[in-house]
Coordinates of C-alpha atoms and ligand atoms in Angstrom, one line a residue:
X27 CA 3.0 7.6 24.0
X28 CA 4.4 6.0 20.7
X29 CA 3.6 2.5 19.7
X30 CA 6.1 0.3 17.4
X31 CA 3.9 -2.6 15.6
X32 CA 6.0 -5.4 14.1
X33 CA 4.0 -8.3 11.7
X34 CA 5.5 -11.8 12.7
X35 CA 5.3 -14.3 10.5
X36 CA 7.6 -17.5 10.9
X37 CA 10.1 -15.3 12.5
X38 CA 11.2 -17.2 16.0
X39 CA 15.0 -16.5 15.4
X40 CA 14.8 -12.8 15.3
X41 CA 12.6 -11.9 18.3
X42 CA 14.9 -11.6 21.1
X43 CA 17.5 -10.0 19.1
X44 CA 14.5 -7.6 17.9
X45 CA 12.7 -7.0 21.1
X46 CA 16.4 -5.9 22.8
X47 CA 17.5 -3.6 19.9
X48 CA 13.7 -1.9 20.6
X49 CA 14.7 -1.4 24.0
X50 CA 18.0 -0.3 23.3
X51 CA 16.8 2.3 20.8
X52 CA 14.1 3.6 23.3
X53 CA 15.5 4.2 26.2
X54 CA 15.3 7.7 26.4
X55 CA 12.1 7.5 25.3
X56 CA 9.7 7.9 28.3
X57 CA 6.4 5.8 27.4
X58 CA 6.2 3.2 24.8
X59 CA 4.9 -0.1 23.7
X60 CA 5.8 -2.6 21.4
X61 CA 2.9 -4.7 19.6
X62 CA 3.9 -7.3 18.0
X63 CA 1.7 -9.1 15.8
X64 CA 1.9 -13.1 15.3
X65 CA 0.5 -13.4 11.6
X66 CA -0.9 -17.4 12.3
X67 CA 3.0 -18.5 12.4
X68 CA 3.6 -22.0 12.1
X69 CA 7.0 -21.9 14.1
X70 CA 7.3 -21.0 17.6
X71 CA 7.1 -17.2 16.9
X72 CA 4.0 -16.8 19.2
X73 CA 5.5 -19.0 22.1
X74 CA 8.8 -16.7 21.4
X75 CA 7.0 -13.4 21.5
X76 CA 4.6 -14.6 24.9
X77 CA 7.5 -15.4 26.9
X78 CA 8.8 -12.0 26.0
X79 CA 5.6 -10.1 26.1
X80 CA 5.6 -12.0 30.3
X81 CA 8.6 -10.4 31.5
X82 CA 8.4 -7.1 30.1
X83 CA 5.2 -5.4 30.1
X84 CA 5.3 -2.8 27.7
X85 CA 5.5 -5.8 25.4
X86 CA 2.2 -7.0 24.0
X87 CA 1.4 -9.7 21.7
X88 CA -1.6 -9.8 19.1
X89 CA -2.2 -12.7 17.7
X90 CA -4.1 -13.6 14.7
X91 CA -6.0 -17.0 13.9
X92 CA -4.3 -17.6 10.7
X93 CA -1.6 -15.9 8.4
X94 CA -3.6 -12.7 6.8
X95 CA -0.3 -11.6 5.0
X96 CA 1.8 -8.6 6.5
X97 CA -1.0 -5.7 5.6
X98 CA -3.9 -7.3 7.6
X99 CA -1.3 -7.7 10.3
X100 CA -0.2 -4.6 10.4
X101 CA -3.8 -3.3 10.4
X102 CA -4.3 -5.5 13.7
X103 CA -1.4 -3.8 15.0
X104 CA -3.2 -0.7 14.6
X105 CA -6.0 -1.7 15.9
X106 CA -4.1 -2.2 19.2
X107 CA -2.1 0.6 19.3
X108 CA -2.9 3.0 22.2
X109 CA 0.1 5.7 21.1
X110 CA -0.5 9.1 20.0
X111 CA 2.3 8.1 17.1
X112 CA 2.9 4.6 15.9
X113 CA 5.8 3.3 14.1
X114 CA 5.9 0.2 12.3
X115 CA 8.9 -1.9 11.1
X116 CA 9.5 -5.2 9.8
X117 CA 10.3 -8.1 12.5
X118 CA 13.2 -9.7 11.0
X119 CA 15.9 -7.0 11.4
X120 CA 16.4 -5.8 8.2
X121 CA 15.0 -2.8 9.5
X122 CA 17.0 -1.4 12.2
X123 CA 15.6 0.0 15.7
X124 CA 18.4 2.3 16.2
X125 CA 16.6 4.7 13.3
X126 CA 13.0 5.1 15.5
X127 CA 14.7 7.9 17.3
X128 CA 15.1 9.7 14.2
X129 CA 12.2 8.9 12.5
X130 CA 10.5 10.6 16.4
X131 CA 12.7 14.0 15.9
X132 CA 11.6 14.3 11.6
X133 CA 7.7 13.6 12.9
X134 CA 8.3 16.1 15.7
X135 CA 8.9 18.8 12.6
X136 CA 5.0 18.6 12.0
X137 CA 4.7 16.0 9.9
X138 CA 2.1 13.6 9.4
X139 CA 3.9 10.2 7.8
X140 CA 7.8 10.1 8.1
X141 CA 8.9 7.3 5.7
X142 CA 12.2 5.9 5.4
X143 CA 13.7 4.8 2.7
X144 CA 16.6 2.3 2.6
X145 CA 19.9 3.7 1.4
X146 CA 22.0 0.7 0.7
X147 CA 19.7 -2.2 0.4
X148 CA 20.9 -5.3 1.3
X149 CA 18.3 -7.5 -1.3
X150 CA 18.8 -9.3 -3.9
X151 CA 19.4 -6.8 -7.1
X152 CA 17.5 -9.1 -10.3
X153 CA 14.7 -10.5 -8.1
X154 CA 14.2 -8.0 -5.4
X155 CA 15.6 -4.3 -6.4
X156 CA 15.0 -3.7 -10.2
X157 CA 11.4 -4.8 -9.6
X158 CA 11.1 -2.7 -6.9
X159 CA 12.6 0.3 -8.8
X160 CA 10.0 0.4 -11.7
X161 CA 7.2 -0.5 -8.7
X162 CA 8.4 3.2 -7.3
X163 CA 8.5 4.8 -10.7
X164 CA 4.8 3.3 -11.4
X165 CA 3.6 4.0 -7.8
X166 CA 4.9 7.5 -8.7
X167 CA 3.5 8.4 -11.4
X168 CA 0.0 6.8 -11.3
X169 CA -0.6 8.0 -7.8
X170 CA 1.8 11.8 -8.3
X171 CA 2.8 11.3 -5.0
X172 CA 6.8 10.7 -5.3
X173 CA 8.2 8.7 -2.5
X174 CA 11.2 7.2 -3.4
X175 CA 11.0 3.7 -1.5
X176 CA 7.3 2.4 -0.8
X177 CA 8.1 -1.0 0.2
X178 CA 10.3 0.3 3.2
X179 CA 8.1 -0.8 6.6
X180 CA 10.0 1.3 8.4
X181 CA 7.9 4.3 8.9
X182 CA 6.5 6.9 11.6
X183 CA 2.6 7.9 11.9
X184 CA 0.3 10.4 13.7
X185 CA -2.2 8.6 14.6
X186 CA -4.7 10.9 13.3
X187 CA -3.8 9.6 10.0
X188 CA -3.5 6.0 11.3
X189 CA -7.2 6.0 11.8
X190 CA -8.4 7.4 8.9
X191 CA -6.9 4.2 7.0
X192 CA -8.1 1.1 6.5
X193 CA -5.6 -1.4 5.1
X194 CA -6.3 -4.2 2.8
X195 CA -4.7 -6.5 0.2
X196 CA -1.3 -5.3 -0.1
X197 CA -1.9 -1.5 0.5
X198 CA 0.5 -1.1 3.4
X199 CA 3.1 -0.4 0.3
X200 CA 0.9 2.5 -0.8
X201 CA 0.2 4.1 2.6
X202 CA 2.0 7.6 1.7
X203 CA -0.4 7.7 -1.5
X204 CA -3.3 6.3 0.4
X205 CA -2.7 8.9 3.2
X206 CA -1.8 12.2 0.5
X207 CA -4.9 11.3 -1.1
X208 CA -7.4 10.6 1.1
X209 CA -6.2 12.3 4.1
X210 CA -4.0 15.5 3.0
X211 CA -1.4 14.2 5.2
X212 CA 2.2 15.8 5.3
X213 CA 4.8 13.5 4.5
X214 CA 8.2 13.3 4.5
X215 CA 11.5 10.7 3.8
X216 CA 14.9 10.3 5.7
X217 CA 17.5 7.7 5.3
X218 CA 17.4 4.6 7.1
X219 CA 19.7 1.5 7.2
X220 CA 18.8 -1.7 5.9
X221 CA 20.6 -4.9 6.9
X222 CA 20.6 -8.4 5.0
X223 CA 18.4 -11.1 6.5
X224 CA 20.0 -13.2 8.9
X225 CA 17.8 -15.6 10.0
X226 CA 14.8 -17.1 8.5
X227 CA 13.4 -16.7 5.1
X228 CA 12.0 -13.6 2.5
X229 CA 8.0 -14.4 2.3
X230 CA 8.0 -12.8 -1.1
X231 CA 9.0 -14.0 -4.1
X232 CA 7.6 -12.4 -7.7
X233 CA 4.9 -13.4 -7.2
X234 CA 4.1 -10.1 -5.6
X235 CA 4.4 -8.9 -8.7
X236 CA 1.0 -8.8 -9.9
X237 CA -0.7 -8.4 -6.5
X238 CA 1.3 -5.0 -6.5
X239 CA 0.0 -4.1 -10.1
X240 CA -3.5 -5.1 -9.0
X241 CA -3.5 -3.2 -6.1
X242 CA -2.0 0.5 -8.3
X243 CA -5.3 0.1 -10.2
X244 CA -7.3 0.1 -7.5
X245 CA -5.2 2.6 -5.4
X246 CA -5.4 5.3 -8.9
X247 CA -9.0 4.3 -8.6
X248 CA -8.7 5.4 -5.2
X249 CA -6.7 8.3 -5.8
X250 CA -8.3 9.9 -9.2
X251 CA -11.9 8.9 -9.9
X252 CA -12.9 8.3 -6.1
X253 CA -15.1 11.6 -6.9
X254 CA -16.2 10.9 -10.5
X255 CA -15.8 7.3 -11.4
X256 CA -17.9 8.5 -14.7
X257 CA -15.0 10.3 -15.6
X258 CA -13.0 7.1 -16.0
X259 CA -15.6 5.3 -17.4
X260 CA -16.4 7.7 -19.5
X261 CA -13.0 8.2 -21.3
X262 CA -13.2 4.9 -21.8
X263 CA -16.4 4.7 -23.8
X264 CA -15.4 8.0 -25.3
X265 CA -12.2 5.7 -26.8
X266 CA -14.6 2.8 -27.9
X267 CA -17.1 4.9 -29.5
X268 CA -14.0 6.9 -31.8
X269 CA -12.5 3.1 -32.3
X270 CA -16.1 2.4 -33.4
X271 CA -16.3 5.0 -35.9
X272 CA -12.6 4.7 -37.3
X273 CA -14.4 1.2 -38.6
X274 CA -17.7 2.7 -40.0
X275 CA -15.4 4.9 -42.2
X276 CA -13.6 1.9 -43.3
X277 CA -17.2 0.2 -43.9
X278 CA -19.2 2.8 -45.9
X279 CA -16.4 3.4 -47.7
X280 CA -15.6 -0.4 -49.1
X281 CA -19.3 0.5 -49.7
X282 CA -19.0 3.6 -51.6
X283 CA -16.0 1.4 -53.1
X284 CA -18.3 -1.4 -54.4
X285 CA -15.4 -3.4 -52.9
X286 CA -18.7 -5.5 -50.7
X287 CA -16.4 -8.5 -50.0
X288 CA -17.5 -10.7 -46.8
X289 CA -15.5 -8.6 -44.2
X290 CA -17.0 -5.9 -45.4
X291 CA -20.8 -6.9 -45.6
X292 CA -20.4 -8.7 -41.7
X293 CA -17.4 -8.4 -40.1
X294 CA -17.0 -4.7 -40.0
X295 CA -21.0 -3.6 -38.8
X296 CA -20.8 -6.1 -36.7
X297 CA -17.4 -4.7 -35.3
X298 CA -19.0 -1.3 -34.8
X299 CA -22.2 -2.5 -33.0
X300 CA -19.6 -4.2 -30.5
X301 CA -17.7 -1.0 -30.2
X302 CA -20.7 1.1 -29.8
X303 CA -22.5 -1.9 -27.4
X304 CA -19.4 -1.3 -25.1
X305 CA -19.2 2.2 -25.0
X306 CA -23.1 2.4 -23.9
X307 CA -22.2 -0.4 -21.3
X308 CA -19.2 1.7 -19.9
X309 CA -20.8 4.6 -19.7
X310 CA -24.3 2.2 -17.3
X311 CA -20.9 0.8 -15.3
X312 CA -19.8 4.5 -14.6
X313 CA -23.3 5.8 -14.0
X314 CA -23.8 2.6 -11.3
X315 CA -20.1 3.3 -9.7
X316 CA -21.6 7.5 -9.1
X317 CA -24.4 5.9 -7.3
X318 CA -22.4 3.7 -5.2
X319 CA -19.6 6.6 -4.3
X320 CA -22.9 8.8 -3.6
X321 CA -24.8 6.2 -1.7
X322 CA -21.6 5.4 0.8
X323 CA -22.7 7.3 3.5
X324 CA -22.2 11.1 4.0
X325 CA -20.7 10.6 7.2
X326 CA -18.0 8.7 6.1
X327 CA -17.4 10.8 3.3
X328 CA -16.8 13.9 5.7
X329 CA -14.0 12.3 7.7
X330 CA -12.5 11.1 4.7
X331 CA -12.0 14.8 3.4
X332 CA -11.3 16.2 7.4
X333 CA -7.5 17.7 6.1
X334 CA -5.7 16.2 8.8
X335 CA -4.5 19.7 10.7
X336 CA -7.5 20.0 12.0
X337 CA -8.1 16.7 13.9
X338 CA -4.3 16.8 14.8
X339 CA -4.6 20.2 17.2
Ligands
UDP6 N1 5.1 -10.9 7.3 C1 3.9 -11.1 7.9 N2 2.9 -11.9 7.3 C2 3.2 -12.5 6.0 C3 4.4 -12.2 5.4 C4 5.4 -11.4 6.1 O1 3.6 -10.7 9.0 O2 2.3 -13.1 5.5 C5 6.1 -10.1 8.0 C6 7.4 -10.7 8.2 O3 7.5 -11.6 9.3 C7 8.4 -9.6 8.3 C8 7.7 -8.5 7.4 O4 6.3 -8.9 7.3 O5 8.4 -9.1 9.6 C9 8.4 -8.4 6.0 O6 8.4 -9.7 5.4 P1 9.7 -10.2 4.6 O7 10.9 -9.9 5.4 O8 9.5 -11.6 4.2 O9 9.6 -9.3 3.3 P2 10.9 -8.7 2.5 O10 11.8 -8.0 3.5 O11 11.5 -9.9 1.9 O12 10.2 -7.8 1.5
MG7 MG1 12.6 -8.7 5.1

C-alpha cells in the first residue's frame, strides 16, 4: 500500500485541483491513501479537505490543533500513514502528482529514499533560488551527503526508514542526511517538475534563513559527533588552549623585553586565564554531552544503527 502525505496550511484553493491530479496519477495503482494534513489553517482548508475526505474514502484528513509549521505536519502525516511506502509532496501544486509513478518505479530499484529534485524551478531566483543554492552546497558539505535539491517535498520513502525518523524544527529539508546518517539508508534523485504557485501564498520568506543554518549545526552534530561529542568539544578547547598560549608568548616576552606597559602587566594574563578557563570548561561540556549520548538508552541506540536491509526483508 503506498501512502501520499500533503501539509495544508492556508491552502483552500488548491485542494480539489490537488486531490484529482492524485487520483489521476494513481490510477493504476491498486491500494492507496492520501493523508492530508491540515496544519491549524485559518482558511477553509480543513472544511475543503473534510468534504473531500466524505466522498472518497481513501481520502483521510489529519488535523492538527494549531499551525506546527510544515515539518511537524509532515511528521503527523507519518504518524498516520498505514503504507508500506509513503510519499510526501507539497499541497499547493508546485509539485506535480503526475511524477509519484515515477518516483514508485526508482523506489522499486531497491532503494530506500527516492528524492526529486526540481529541474526548472519556477521560484523567485534573488529571494528563493540563490539562497537555496548555497543551502545545498552547505547541506553538502557539512553533512557529505550530496543531494542536489533538499528543499524539494517531493520525495518517496520505505517505511522502514520513515520510522526510524523523528522530525523536528525544520529537519524535513535534511531527511536524505538525517536518513544516510542515522539509518544507512539508500538513496537516490530523479527529475521532477516544478510548477509556479497559482493560488495562495509562499509561507517562507528569508526568514528561513537562519532556522536552516540553525538546524545544519545541529544536524552535523547529528551526523559527526553523535558518537563522540568530546571530539568536538575537544577540538575546540584544543584551539583555545593554542590561542591561549600564542598570548603567553606575547606576555613573557614584553617581560623578558622590560617593555611591562599596562596591557602587558593585566590585560594579557588575564587574556590567557580566560583562554585556558574556556578550554577546561569545553572540555566539562564535552565530558557531560558523552554521558548524555551514553545514558540515552541502549535500546534506542540499537535501532538507531539496525542498517536498514535488514528490517526491510
Ligand atoms: N505548510 C504547512 N505548514 C506551514 C507552512 C507550510 O503545512 O506552516 C505547507 C504548505 O501548505 C505547502 C508546503 O508546506 O503545502 C510548502 O509550503 P510553501 O509552498 O509555502 O513553501 P515554498 O514552496 O514556498 O518553499
Ligand atoms: Mg510552494
Amino acid at each position: 500500500m503506498l501512502s501520499v502525505v500533503v501539509p495544508l496550511y492556508n491552502e483552500e484553493e488548491n485542494i480539489p485541483q490537488l486531490v484529482t491530479s492524485i487520483q489521476e496519477a494513481l490510477v493504476e495503482c491498486p491500494q492507496w491513501e492520501l493523508v492530508l494534513v491540515d496544519d491549524g489553517s485559518s482558511d477553509d482548508t480543513a472544511r475543503v479537505a473534510a468534504g473531500i475526505a466524505c466522498t472518497d474514502a481513501r481520502v483521510r484528513l489529519v488535523r492538527l490543533a494549531r499551525n506546527y509549521g510544515q515539518t511537524k505536519a509532515m511528521q503527523a502525516g507519518f504518524d498516520h500513514a498505514r503504507g508500506e511506502v509513503v510519499v510526501t509532496m507539497d499541497g499547493d501544486l508546485q509539485n506535480d502528482p503526475a511524477d509519484i509513478p515515477r518516483l514508485l518505479a526508482k523506489l522499486d530499484e531497491g532503494y530506500d529514499l527516492v528524492a526529486g529534485y526540481r529541474l526548472r524551478r519556477q521560484d523567485k531566483l534573488l529571494t528563493r533560488k540563490v539562497p537555496s543554492w548555497i543551502a545545498n552546497r552547505l547541506i553538502a558539505w557539512m553533512t557529505g551527503v550530496r543531494i542536489r535539491d533538499n528543499g524539494c517535498s517531493l520525495k518517496a520513502y520505505r517505511r522502514s526508514l520513515i520510522s526510524q525518523l523523528h522530525l523536528y524544527s525544520d529537519m524535513h529539508r535534511f531527511l536524505p542526511a538525517l536518513a544516510a546518517a542515522t539509518a544507512a539508508a539508500r538513496i537516490v534523485e530523479i527529475p521532477v517538475q516544478h510548477h509556479a504557485r497559482r493560488f495562495g501564498r509562499s509561507k517562507y520568506g528569508l526568514s528561513r534563513v537562519a532556522k536552516i543554518l540553525a538546524d545544519l549545526m545541529t544536524i552535523t552534530m547529528i551526523t559527526s559527533f553523535r558518537e563522540r561529542p568530546l571530539g568536538l568539544f575537544g577540538t575546540a578547547a584544543a584551539g583555545s588552549v593554542a590561542a591561549g598560549a600564542v598570548v603567553l608568548y606575547l606576555w613573557l616576552r614584553s617581560l623578558a623585553l622590560y617593555r611591562v606597559e599596562p596591557e602587558g602587566a593585566y590585560v594579557l594574563p588575564a587574556v590567557v586565564l580566560l583562554l585556558v578557563a574556556l578550554a577546561v570548561y569545553l572540555v566539562m561540556l564535552g565530558l557531560v554531552a558523552e554521558v548524555t549520548v551514553r545514558s540515552a538508552t541502549q535500546e534506542e541506540q540499537d535501532t538507531m544503527r539496525r542498517p536498514l536491509r535488514g528490517l526491510a526483508s
